[in-house]
Amino acid sequence: EVPLETCETINGAWGYNITDRKYKTVSQVIQLLVGAAGRNANLLLNVGPMPNGQIQPEFTDTLAAAGKWLEKYGETIYGTRGGPIAPQPWGVSTQKGRKIYLHVFKQPYGNMILIPGFKDKVKQVQVFINRQPVKFKQQAEGLILQTEGISFDGADEVIEIELR
């Protein structure tokens, strides 16, 4: 298996460029990180220093906010592998042991997530951050999660699937 890496810049240039104002938002940085993890890849995020060697405040603020997100959600990223669910229009999955984390970047169509062909037995499903139970149904076609009542306002809403 060949290791993968996602290489990206925090703005539009690989080095310092005084006229470059295409700064990535905190949500974009979080989704780059999570998207790489969900694809079994590392993230190389380039931050070009200024001529004096310092990092621009716009970048340090963004990275600090992404770090705050990792303080809450790091368990769903650190030590995980890409999950059993291929990247979807709504987001990606990661997995560690008997837990699968669905990283949902945008509201799924029809207030549900269908995972076709999902055969593993599910113990419980919940929103990661507040442990709110998520209704689910396992059937021959796969796993169906009901997402009604879950807020998808942030960069990444994480749903935890615990397997038996």
mmCIF file of the C-alpha atoms, coordinates in Angstrom:
data_MODEL
# 
_entry.id   MODEL 
# 
loop_
_atom_site.group_PDB 
_atom_site.id 
_atom_site.type_symbol 
_atom_site.label_atom_id 
_atom_site.label_alt_id 
_atom_site.label_comp_id 
_atom_site.label_asym_id 
_atom_site.label_entity_id 
_atom_site.label_seq_id 
_atom_site.pdbx_PDB_ins_code 
_atom_site.Cartn_x 
_atom_site.Cartn_y 
_atom_site.Cartn_z 
_atom_site.occupancy 
_atom_site.B_iso_or_equiv 
_atom_site.pdbx_formal_charge 
_atom_site.auth_seq_id 
_atom_site.auth_comp_id 
_atom_site.auth_asym_id 
_atom_site.auth_atom_id 
_atom_site.pdbx_PDB_model_num 
ATOM 1   C CA . GLU A 1 1   ? 0.000   0.000  0.000  1.00 0.00 ? 1   GLU A CA 1 
ATOM 2   C CA . VAL A 1 2   ? 1.429   3.352  -1.038 1.00 0.00 ? 2   VAL A CA 1 
ATOM 3   C CA . PRO A 1 3   ? 1.150   6.167  1.536  1.00 0.00 ? 3   PRO A CA 1 
ATOM 4   C CA . LEU A 1 4   ? -0.953  9.119  0.448  1.00 0.00 ? 4   LEU A CA 1 
ATOM 5   C CA . GLU A 1 5   ? -0.542  12.787 1.258  1.00 0.00 ? 5   GLU A CA 1 
ATOM 6   C CA . THR A 1 6   ? -2.751  15.772 0.585  1.00 0.00 ? 6   THR A CA 1 
ATOM 7   C CA . CYS A 1 7   ? -0.559  18.828 -0.094 1.00 0.00 ? 7   CYS A CA 1 
ATOM 8   C CA . GLU A 1 8   ? -2.278  22.193 0.204  1.00 0.00 ? 8   GLU A CA 1 
ATOM 9   C CA . THR A 1 9   ? -1.544  25.796 1.151  1.00 0.00 ? 9   THR A CA 1 
ATOM 10  C CA . ILE A 1 10  ? -3.333  27.895 3.760  1.00 0.00 ? 10  ILE A CA 1 
ATOM 11  C CA . ASN A 1 11  ? -3.666  30.596 1.108  1.00 0.00 ? 11  ASN A CA 1 
ATOM 12  C CA . GLY A 1 12  ? -3.041  30.636 -2.651 1.00 0.00 ? 12  GLY A CA 1 
ATOM 13  C CA . ALA A 1 13  ? 0.781   30.558 -2.663 1.00 0.00 ? 13  ALA A CA 1 
ATOM 14  C CA . TRP A 1 14  ? 3.473   28.133 -1.493 1.00 0.00 ? 14  TRP A CA 1 
ATOM 15  C CA . GLY A 1 15  ? 5.619   30.963 -0.173 1.00 0.00 ? 15  GLY A CA 1 
ATOM 16  C CA . TYR A 1 16  ? 4.985   34.388 1.274  1.00 0.00 ? 16  TYR A CA 1 
ATOM 17  C CA . ASN A 1 17  ? 3.111   36.627 -1.143 1.00 0.00 ? 17  ASN A CA 1 
ATOM 18  C CA . ILE A 1 18  ? 2.097   40.058 0.153  1.00 0.00 ? 18  ILE A CA 1 
ATOM 19  C CA . THR A 1 19  ? -0.764  40.356 -2.369 1.00 0.00 ? 19  THR A CA 1 
ATOM 20  C CA . ASP A 1 20  ? -2.262  36.899 -1.710 1.00 0.00 ? 20  ASP A CA 1 
ATOM 21  C CA . ARG A 1 21  ? -5.512  37.285 0.232  1.00 0.00 ? 21  ARG A CA 1 
ATOM 22  C CA . LYS A 1 22  ? -7.038  33.887 -0.618 1.00 0.00 ? 22  LYS A CA 1 
ATOM 23  C CA . TYR A 1 23  ? -6.958  32.693 2.981  1.00 0.00 ? 23  TYR A CA 1 
ATOM 24  C CA . LYS A 1 24  ? -8.622  29.401 3.810  1.00 0.00 ? 24  LYS A CA 1 
ATOM 25  C CA . THR A 1 25  ? -11.282 29.582 6.492  1.00 0.00 ? 25  THR A CA 1 
ATOM 26  C CA . VAL A 1 26  ? -11.189 27.518 9.671  1.00 0.00 ? 26  VAL A CA 1 
ATOM 27  C CA . SER A 1 27  ? -13.923 25.292 8.192  1.00 0.00 ? 27  SER A CA 1 
ATOM 28  C CA . GLN A 1 28  ? -11.876 24.729 5.034  1.00 0.00 ? 28  GLN A CA 1 
ATOM 29  C CA . VAL A 1 29  ? -8.774  23.779 7.042  1.00 0.00 ? 29  VAL A CA 1 
ATOM 30  C CA . ILE A 1 30  ? -10.785 21.371 9.232  1.00 0.00 ? 30  ILE A CA 1 
ATOM 31  C CA . GLN A 1 31  ? -12.386 19.786 6.167  1.00 0.00 ? 31  GLN A CA 1 
ATOM 32  C CA . LEU A 1 32  ? -8.978  19.410 4.491  1.00 0.00 ? 32  LEU A CA 1 
ATOM 33  C CA . LEU A 1 33  ? -7.651  17.626 7.579  1.00 0.00 ? 33  LEU A CA 1 
ATOM 34  C CA . VAL A 1 34  ? -10.704 15.395 7.998  1.00 0.00 ? 34  VAL A CA 1 
ATOM 35  C CA . GLY A 1 35  ? -10.925 14.729 4.255  1.00 0.00 ? 35  GLY A CA 1 
ATOM 36  C CA . ALA A 1 36  ? -7.319  13.530 4.245  1.00 0.00 ? 36  ALA A CA 1 
ATOM 37  C CA . ALA A 1 37  ? -7.910  11.278 7.276  1.00 0.00 ? 37  ALA A CA 1 
ATOM 38  C CA . GLY A 1 38  ? -11.045 9.826  5.649  1.00 0.00 ? 38  GLY A CA 1 
ATOM 39  C CA . ARG A 1 39  ? -8.993  8.941  2.571  1.00 0.00 ? 39  ARG A CA 1 
ATOM 40  C CA . ASN A 1 40  ? -6.152  7.294  4.546  1.00 0.00 ? 40  ASN A CA 1 
ATOM 41  C CA . ALA A 1 41  ? -3.873  10.233 3.785  1.00 0.00 ? 41  ALA A CA 1 
ATOM 42  C CA . ASN A 1 42  ? -1.752  12.721 5.709  1.00 0.00 ? 42  ASN A CA 1 
ATOM 43  C CA . LEU A 1 43  ? -2.278  16.452 5.349  1.00 0.00 ? 43  LEU A CA 1 
ATOM 44  C CA . LEU A 1 44  ? 0.679   18.664 4.494  1.00 0.00 ? 44  LEU A CA 1 
ATOM 45  C CA . LEU A 1 45  ? -0.592  22.218 5.030  1.00 0.00 ? 45  LEU A CA 1 
ATOM 46  C CA . ASN A 1 46  ? 1.944   24.787 3.876  1.00 0.00 ? 46  ASN A CA 1 
ATOM 47  C CA . VAL A 1 47  ? 2.184   28.105 5.715  1.00 0.00 ? 47  VAL A CA 1 
ATOM 48  C CA . GLY A 1 48  ? 4.704   30.417 4.025  1.00 0.00 ? 48  GLY A CA 1 
ATOM 49  C CA . PRO A 1 49  ? 6.456   32.616 6.612  1.00 0.00 ? 49  PRO A CA 1 
ATOM 50  C CA . MET A 1 50  ? 6.941   36.337 6.110  1.00 0.00 ? 50  MET A CA 1 
ATOM 51  C CA . PRO A 1 51  ? 10.468  37.608 5.261  1.00 0.00 ? 51  PRO A CA 1 
ATOM 52  C CA . ASN A 1 52  ? 11.097  38.168 9.008  1.00 0.00 ? 52  ASN A CA 1 
ATOM 53  C CA . GLY A 1 53  ? 10.381  34.474 9.674  1.00 0.00 ? 53  GLY A CA 1 
ATOM 54  C CA . GLN A 1 54  ? 7.088   35.055 11.469 1.00 0.00 ? 54  GLN A CA 1 
ATOM 55  C CA . ILE A 1 55  ? 3.743   33.577 10.486 1.00 0.00 ? 55  ILE A CA 1 
ATOM 56  C CA . GLN A 1 56  ? 0.937   35.987 9.584  1.00 0.00 ? 56  GLN A CA 1 
ATOM 57  C CA . PRO A 1 57  ? -1.709  36.472 12.296 1.00 0.00 ? 57  PRO A CA 1 
ATOM 58  C CA . GLU A 1 58  ? -4.426  35.461 9.807  1.00 0.00 ? 58  GLU A CA 1 
ATOM 59  C CA . PHE A 1 59  ? -2.758  32.047 9.607  1.00 0.00 ? 59  PHE A CA 1 
ATOM 60  C CA . THR A 1 60  ? -1.970  31.604 13.297 1.00 0.00 ? 60  THR A CA 1 
ATOM 61  C CA . ASP A 1 61  ? -5.573  32.499 14.206 1.00 0.00 ? 61  ASP A CA 1 
ATOM 62  C CA . THR A 1 62  ? -6.929  29.938 11.724 1.00 0.00 ? 62  THR A CA 1 
ATOM 63  C CA . LEU A 1 63  ? -4.539  27.232 12.908 1.00 0.00 ? 63  LEU A CA 1 
ATOM 64  C CA . ALA A 1 64  ? -5.345  27.975 16.566 1.00 0.00 ? 64  ALA A CA 1 
ATOM 65  C CA . ALA A 1 65  ? -9.084  27.636 15.857 1.00 0.00 ? 65  ALA A CA 1 
ATOM 66  C CA . ALA A 1 66  ? -8.479  24.333 14.031 1.00 0.00 ? 66  ALA A CA 1 
ATOM 67  C CA . GLY A 1 67  ? -6.471  23.237 17.086 1.00 0.00 ? 67  GLY A CA 1 
ATOM 68  C CA . LYS A 1 68  ? -9.445  24.052 19.334 1.00 0.00 ? 68  LYS A CA 1 
ATOM 69  C CA . TRP A 1 69  ? -11.599 21.865 17.081 1.00 0.00 ? 69  TRP A CA 1 
ATOM 70  C CA . LEU A 1 70  ? -9.034  19.057 17.440 1.00 0.00 ? 70  LEU A CA 1 
ATOM 71  C CA . GLU A 1 71  ? -9.160  19.386 21.243 1.00 0.00 ? 71  GLU A CA 1 
ATOM 72  C CA . LYS A 1 72  ? -12.853 18.398 21.037 1.00 0.00 ? 72  LYS A CA 1 
ATOM 73  C CA . TYR A 1 73  ? -12.796 15.995 18.086 1.00 0.00 ? 73  TYR A CA 1 
ATOM 74  C CA . GLY A 1 74  ? -9.224  14.671 18.038 1.00 0.00 ? 74  GLY A CA 1 
ATOM 75  C CA . GLU A 1 75  ? -10.371 11.181 19.039 1.00 0.00 ? 75  GLU A CA 1 
ATOM 76  C CA . THR A 1 76  ? -12.145 10.949 15.665 1.00 0.00 ? 76  THR A CA 1 
ATOM 77  C CA . ILE A 1 77  ? -8.914  11.781 13.772 1.00 0.00 ? 77  ILE A CA 1 
ATOM 78  C CA . TYR A 1 78  ? -5.818  10.760 15.783 1.00 0.00 ? 78  TYR A CA 1 
ATOM 79  C CA . GLY A 1 79  ? -4.938  7.080  15.419 1.00 0.00 ? 79  GLY A CA 1 
ATOM 80  C CA . THR A 1 80  ? -7.754  6.429  12.942 1.00 0.00 ? 80  THR A CA 1 
ATOM 81  C CA . ARG A 1 81  ? -7.738  5.023  9.440  1.00 0.00 ? 81  ARG A CA 1 
ATOM 82  C CA . GLY A 1 82  ? -10.060 5.826  6.590  1.00 0.00 ? 82  GLY A CA 1 
ATOM 83  C CA . GLY A 1 83  ? -13.403 4.285  7.461  1.00 0.00 ? 83  GLY A CA 1 
ATOM 84  C CA . PRO A 1 84  ? -15.302 1.551  5.659  1.00 0.00 ? 84  PRO A CA 1 
ATOM 85  C CA . ILE A 1 85  ? -17.535 4.065  3.905  1.00 0.00 ? 85  ILE A CA 1 
ATOM 86  C CA . ALA A 1 86  ? -16.022 5.632  0.794  1.00 0.00 ? 86  ALA A CA 1 
ATOM 87  C CA . PRO A 1 87  ? -16.082 9.455  0.622  1.00 0.00 ? 87  PRO A CA 1 
ATOM 88  C CA . GLN A 1 88  ? -19.628 10.686 -0.009 1.00 0.00 ? 88  GLN A CA 1 
ATOM 89  C CA . PRO A 1 89  ? -21.185 14.007 -1.094 1.00 0.00 ? 89  PRO A CA 1 
ATOM 90  C CA . TRP A 1 90  ? -21.926 14.686 2.613  1.00 0.00 ? 90  TRP A CA 1 
ATOM 91  C CA . GLY A 1 91  ? -18.402 13.880 3.910  1.00 0.00 ? 91  GLY A CA 1 
ATOM 92  C CA . VAL A 1 92  ? -16.045 11.044 4.884  1.00 0.00 ? 92  VAL A CA 1 
ATOM 93  C CA . SER A 1 93  ? -15.605 8.331  7.511  1.00 0.00 ? 93  SER A CA 1 
ATOM 94  C CA . THR A 1 94  ? -12.758 7.351  9.820  1.00 0.00 ? 94  THR A CA 1 
ATOM 95  C CA . GLN A 1 95  ? -12.443 4.284  12.037 1.00 0.00 ? 95  GLN A CA 1 
ATOM 96  C CA . LYS A 1 96  ? -10.616 3.246  15.199 1.00 0.00 ? 96  LYS A CA 1 
ATOM 97  C CA . GLY A 1 97  ? -11.327 -0.195 16.615 1.00 0.00 ? 97  GLY A CA 1 
ATOM 98  C CA . ARG A 1 98  ? -15.063 -0.804 16.949 1.00 0.00 ? 98  ARG A CA 1 
ATOM 99  C CA . LYS A 1 99  ? -15.966 2.848  16.340 1.00 0.00 ? 99  LYS A CA 1 
ATOM 100 C CA . ILE A 1 100 ? -16.715 4.420  12.973 1.00 0.00 ? 100 ILE A CA 1 
ATOM 101 C CA . TYR A 1 101 ? -16.902 8.205  12.773 1.00 0.00 ? 101 TYR A CA 1 
ATOM 102 C CA . LEU A 1 102 ? -18.975 9.830  10.065 1.00 0.00 ? 102 LEU A CA 1 
ATOM 103 C CA . HIS A 1 103 ? -17.664 13.329 9.402  1.00 0.00 ? 103 HIS A CA 1 
ATOM 104 C CA . VAL A 1 104 ? -20.625 15.155 7.918  1.00 0.00 ? 104 VAL A CA 1 
ATOM 105 C CA . PHE A 1 105 ? -19.662 18.418 6.212  1.00 0.00 ? 105 PHE A CA 1 
ATOM 106 C CA . LYS A 1 106 ? -23.121 19.261 4.910  1.00 0.00 ? 106 LYS A CA 1 
ATOM 107 C CA . GLN A 1 107 ? -26.688 18.236 5.621  1.00 0.00 ? 107 GLN A CA 1 
ATOM 108 C CA . PRO A 1 108 ? -27.445 14.911 3.980  1.00 0.00 ? 108 PRO A CA 1 
ATOM 109 C CA . TYR A 1 109 ? -30.247 14.848 1.446  1.00 0.00 ? 109 TYR A CA 1 
ATOM 110 C CA . GLY A 1 110 ? -33.601 13.819 2.912  1.00 0.00 ? 110 GLY A CA 1 
ATOM 111 C CA . ASN A 1 111 ? -32.434 13.942 6.559  1.00 0.00 ? 111 ASN A CA 1 
ATOM 112 C CA . MET A 1 112 ? -30.895 10.496 6.292  1.00 0.00 ? 112 MET A CA 1 
ATOM 113 C CA . ILE A 1 113 ? -27.649 8.775  5.533  1.00 0.00 ? 113 ILE A CA 1 
ATOM 114 C CA . LEU A 1 114 ? -27.821 5.471  3.695  1.00 0.00 ? 114 LEU A CA 1 
ATOM 115 C CA . ILE A 1 115 ? -24.769 3.249  3.886  1.00 0.00 ? 115 ILE A CA 1 
ATOM 116 C CA . PRO A 1 116 ? -25.408 0.528  1.311  1.00 0.00 ? 116 PRO A CA 1 
ATOM 117 C CA . GLY A 1 117 ? -24.068 -2.964 1.917  1.00 0.00 ? 117 GLY A CA 1 
ATOM 118 C CA . PHE A 1 118 ? -23.189 -2.255 5.573  1.00 0.00 ? 118 PHE A CA 1 
ATOM 119 C CA . LYS A 1 119 ? -23.135 -5.707 7.209  1.00 0.00 ? 119 LYS A CA 1 
ATOM 120 C CA . ASP A 1 120 ? -21.460 -5.123 10.608 1.00 0.00 ? 120 ASP A CA 1 
ATOM 121 C CA . LYS A 1 121 ? -23.800 -5.288 13.615 1.00 0.00 ? 121 LYS A CA 1 
ATOM 122 C CA . VAL A 1 122 ? -24.344 -1.876 15.188 1.00 0.00 ? 122 VAL A CA 1 
ATOM 123 C CA . LYS A 1 123 ? -24.535 -1.456 18.972 1.00 0.00 ? 123 LYS A CA 1 
ATOM 124 C CA . GLN A 1 124 ? -25.435 2.247  18.990 1.00 0.00 ? 124 GLN A CA 1 
ATOM 125 C CA . VAL A 1 125 ? -25.244 5.465  16.968 1.00 0.00 ? 125 VAL A CA 1 
ATOM 126 C CA . GLN A 1 126 ? -24.873 8.906  18.513 1.00 0.00 ? 126 GLN A CA 1 
ATOM 127 C CA . VAL A 1 127 ? -23.739 12.444 17.820 1.00 0.00 ? 127 VAL A CA 1 
ATOM 128 C CA . PHE A 1 128 ? -20.124 12.470 18.992 1.00 0.00 ? 128 PHE A CA 1 
ATOM 129 C CA . ILE A 1 129 ? -19.997 15.809 20.800 1.00 0.00 ? 129 ILE A CA 1 
ATOM 130 C CA . ASN A 1 130 ? -23.184 15.605 22.899 1.00 0.00 ? 130 ASN A CA 1 
ATOM 131 C CA . ARG A 1 131 ? -23.969 11.848 22.820 1.00 0.00 ? 131 ARG A CA 1 
ATOM 132 C CA . GLN A 1 132 ? -27.442 12.547 21.390 1.00 0.00 ? 132 GLN A CA 1 
ATOM 133 C CA . PRO A 1 133 ? -28.797 9.188  20.167 1.00 0.00 ? 133 PRO A CA 1 
ATOM 134 C CA . VAL A 1 134 ? -29.288 8.826  16.420 1.00 0.00 ? 134 VAL A CA 1 
ATOM 135 C CA . LYS A 1 135 ? -32.086 6.580  15.195 1.00 0.00 ? 135 LYS A CA 1 
ATOM 136 C CA . PHE A 1 136 ? -30.856 3.852  12.880 1.00 0.00 ? 136 PHE A CA 1 
ATOM 137 C CA . LYS A 1 137 ? -32.169 0.836  11.078 1.00 0.00 ? 137 LYS A CA 1 
ATOM 138 C CA . GLN A 1 138 ? -30.176 -2.128 9.838  1.00 0.00 ? 138 GLN A CA 1 
ATOM 139 C CA . GLN A 1 139 ? -31.603 -4.092 6.965  1.00 0.00 ? 139 GLN A CA 1 
ATOM 140 C CA . ALA A 1 140 ? -30.393 -6.304 4.146  1.00 0.00 ? 140 ALA A CA 1 
ATOM 141 C CA . GLU A 1 141 ? -29.679 -3.290 1.888  1.00 0.00 ? 141 GLU A CA 1 
ATOM 142 C CA . GLY A 1 142 ? -27.484 -1.577 4.482  1.00 0.00 ? 142 GLY A CA 1 
ATOM 143 C CA . LEU A 1 143 ? -27.620 0.889  7.363  1.00 0.00 ? 143 LEU A CA 1 
ATOM 144 C CA . ILE A 1 144 ? -29.963 3.891  7.471  1.00 0.00 ? 144 ILE A CA 1 
ATOM 145 C CA . LEU A 1 145 ? -29.328 6.773  9.889  1.00 0.00 ? 145 LEU A CA 1 
ATOM 146 C CA . GLN A 1 146 ? -32.009 9.377  10.593 1.00 0.00 ? 146 GLN A CA 1 
ATOM 147 C CA . THR A 1 147 ? -30.361 12.804 10.845 1.00 0.00 ? 147 THR A CA 1 
ATOM 148 C CA . GLU A 1 148 ? -33.451 14.863 11.593 1.00 0.00 ? 148 GLU A CA 1 
ATOM 149 C CA . GLY A 1 149 ? -32.818 17.122 14.585 1.00 0.00 ? 149 GLY A CA 1 
ATOM 150 C CA . ILE A 1 150 ? -29.038 17.175 14.129 1.00 0.00 ? 150 ILE A CA 1 
ATOM 151 C CA . SER A 1 151 ? -27.515 20.592 13.449 1.00 0.00 ? 151 SER A CA 1 
ATOM 152 C CA . PHE A 1 152 ? -25.100 20.703 10.503 1.00 0.00 ? 152 PHE A CA 1 
ATOM 153 C CA . ASP A 1 153 ? -24.039 24.337 10.972 1.00 0.00 ? 153 ASP A CA 1 
ATOM 154 C CA . GLY A 1 154 ? -20.346 23.828 11.737 1.00 0.00 ? 154 GLY A CA 1 
ATOM 155 C CA . ALA A 1 155 ? -17.407 22.652 9.678  1.00 0.00 ? 155 ALA A CA 1 
ATOM 156 C CA . ASP A 1 156 ? -17.952 19.006 10.585 1.00 0.00 ? 156 ASP A CA 1 
ATOM 157 C CA . GLU A 1 157 ? -20.696 17.271 12.554 1.00 0.00 ? 157 GLU A CA 1 
ATOM 158 C CA . VAL A 1 158 ? -19.422 13.891 13.725 1.00 0.00 ? 158 VAL A CA 1 
ATOM 159 C CA . ILE A 1 159 ? -21.695 10.892 14.133 1.00 0.00 ? 159 ILE A CA 1 
ATOM 160 C CA . GLU A 1 160 ? -20.266 7.903  15.992 1.00 0.00 ? 160 GLU A CA 1 
ATOM 161 C CA . ILE A 1 161 ? -21.270 4.363  15.069 1.00 0.00 ? 161 ILE A CA 1 
ATOM 162 C CA . GLU A 1 162 ? -20.289 1.812  17.711 1.00 0.00 ? 162 GLU A CA 1 
ATOM 163 C CA . LEU A 1 163 ? -20.117 -1.752 16.468 1.00 0.00 ? 163 LEU A CA 1 
ATOM 164 C CA . ARG A 1 164 ? -20.924 -4.850 18.539 1.00 0.00 ? 164 ARG A CA 1 
# 
